PDB file of C-alpha atoms in Angstrom:
ATOM      1  CA  UNK A   1      39.881  31.548   7.435  1.00 38.00           C
ATOM      2  CA  UNK A   2      42.094  30.672  10.375  1.00 48.00           C
ATOM      3  CA  UNK A   3      45.122  32.778  11.177  1.00 53.00           C
ATOM      4  CA  UNK A   4      47.800  31.310  13.417  1.00 57.00           C
ATOM      5  CA  UNK A   5      50.587  33.234  15.084  1.00 65.00           C
ATOM      6  CA  UNK A   6      53.425  31.480  16.825  1.00 72.00           C
ATOM      7  CA  UNK A   7      53.794  32.090  20.540  1.00 69.00           C
ATOM      8  CA  UNK A   8      57.353  33.313  19.986  1.00 72.00           C
ATOM      9  CA  UNK A   9      56.236  36.006  17.569  1.00 76.00           C
ATOM     10  CA  UNK A  10      53.354  37.049  19.808  1.00 78.00           C
ATOM     11  CA  UNK A  11      55.540  37.259  22.912  1.00 77.00           C
ATOM     12  CA  UNK A  12      58.186  39.135  20.922  1.00 79.00           C
ATOM     13  CA  UNK A  13      55.628  41.741  19.901  1.00 84.00           C
ATOM     14  CA  UNK A  14      54.428  42.075  23.499  1.00 84.00           C
ATOM     15  CA  UNK A  15      57.989  42.541  24.790  1.00 81.00           C
ATOM     16  CA  UNK A  16      58.720  45.105  22.070  1.00 83.00           C
ATOM     17  CA  UNK A  17      55.597  47.097  22.954  1.00 86.00           C
ATOM     18  CA  UNK A  18      56.418  46.977  26.665  1.00 84.00           C
ATOM     19  CA  UNK A  19      59.940  48.190  25.919  1.00 81.00           C
ATOM     20  CA  UNK A  20      58.718  50.879  23.522  1.00 85.00           C
ATOM     21  CA  UNK A  21      56.237  52.385  25.976  1.00 86.00           C
ATOM     22  CA  UNK A  22      58.637  52.299  28.920  1.00 83.00           C
ATOM     23  CA  UNK A  23      57.197  49.445  30.957  1.00 82.00           C
ATOM     24  CA  UNK A  24      60.162  47.164  30.203  1.00 78.00           C
ATOM     25  CA  UNK A  25      63.771  48.267  30.566  1.00 81.00           C
ATOM     26  CA  UNK A  26      66.654  46.932  28.496  1.00 81.00           C
ATOM     27  CA  UNK A  27      68.696  45.050  31.125  1.00 82.00           C
ATOM     28  CA  UNK A  28      65.763  43.257  32.794  1.00 83.00           C
ATOM     29  CA  UNK A  29      64.580  42.306  29.298  1.00 80.00           C
ATOM     30  CA  UNK A  30      67.975  40.839  28.448  1.00 82.00           C
ATOM     31  CA  UNK A  31      68.015  38.943  31.743  1.00 81.00           C
ATOM     32  CA  UNK A  32      64.544  37.567  31.019  1.00 80.00           C
ATOM     33  CA  UNK A  33      65.581  36.457  27.528  1.00 81.00           C
ATOM     34  CA  UNK A  34      68.704  34.749  28.853  1.00 79.00           C
ATOM     35  CA  UNK A  35      66.616  33.008  31.507  1.00 80.00           C
ATOM     36  CA  UNK A  36      64.259  31.785  28.783  1.00 80.00           C
ATOM     37  CA  UNK A  37      67.151  30.425  26.737  1.00 80.00           C
ATOM     38  CA  UNK A  38      68.637  28.685  29.757  1.00 79.00           C
ATOM     39  CA  UNK A  39      65.333  27.108  30.819  1.00 79.00           C
ATOM     40  CA  UNK A  40      64.806  25.873  27.243  1.00 80.00           C
ATOM     41  CA  UNK A  41      67.784  23.556  27.679  1.00 80.00           C
ATOM     42  CA  UNK A  42      66.473  21.949  30.886  1.00 82.00           C
ATOM     43  CA  UNK A  43      64.034  19.136  31.477  1.00 85.00           C
ATOM     44  CA  UNK A  44      61.260  21.670  32.083  1.00 82.00           C
ATOM     45  CA  UNK A  45      61.141  22.689  28.411  1.00 81.00           C
ATOM     46  CA  UNK A  46      58.834  19.858  27.208  1.00 84.00           C
ATOM     47  CA  UNK A  47      56.356  20.562  30.015  1.00 85.00           C
ATOM     48  CA  UNK A  48      56.317  24.274  29.257  1.00 80.00           C
ATOM     49  CA  UNK A  49      55.892  23.601  25.535  1.00 79.00           C
ATOM     50  CA  UNK A  50      53.041  21.173  26.210  1.00 85.00           C
ATOM     51  CA  UNK A  51      51.323  23.702  28.494  1.00 85.00           C
ATOM     52  CA  UNK A  52      51.601  26.472  25.894  1.00 78.00           C
ATOM     53  CA  UNK A  53      50.242  24.158  23.191  1.00 82.00           C
ATOM     54  CA  UNK A  54      47.321  23.177  25.428  1.00 86.00           C
ATOM     55  CA  UNK A  55      46.504  26.807  26.168  1.00 83.00           C
ATOM     56  CA  UNK A  56      46.705  27.792  22.498  1.00 80.00           C
ATOM     57  CA  UNK A  57      44.474  24.849  21.570  1.00 83.00           C
ATOM     58  CA  UNK A  58      41.963  25.885  24.211  1.00 85.00           C
ATOM     59  CA  UNK A  59      41.991  29.514  23.038  1.00 80.00           C
ATOM     60  CA  UNK A  60      41.599  28.545  19.372  1.00 80.00           C
ATOM     61  CA  UNK A  61      38.572  26.402  20.226  1.00 81.00           C
ATOM     62  CA  UNK A  62      36.730  29.414  21.655  1.00 78.00           C
TER      63      UNK A  62
END
């Protein structure tokens, strides 16, 4: 049985845990999220998406 988790959900859980245990503060987290939203609307978004898909494919083949 193969279980897949989207990168967005996984990164969301990681950010929540970092925030919960005090390693991530609220305002830097908001700034990071806004930066992510702004970069998603640029020409770099397809390259980043392709890289994440390649990494997830590599990890799932292990």
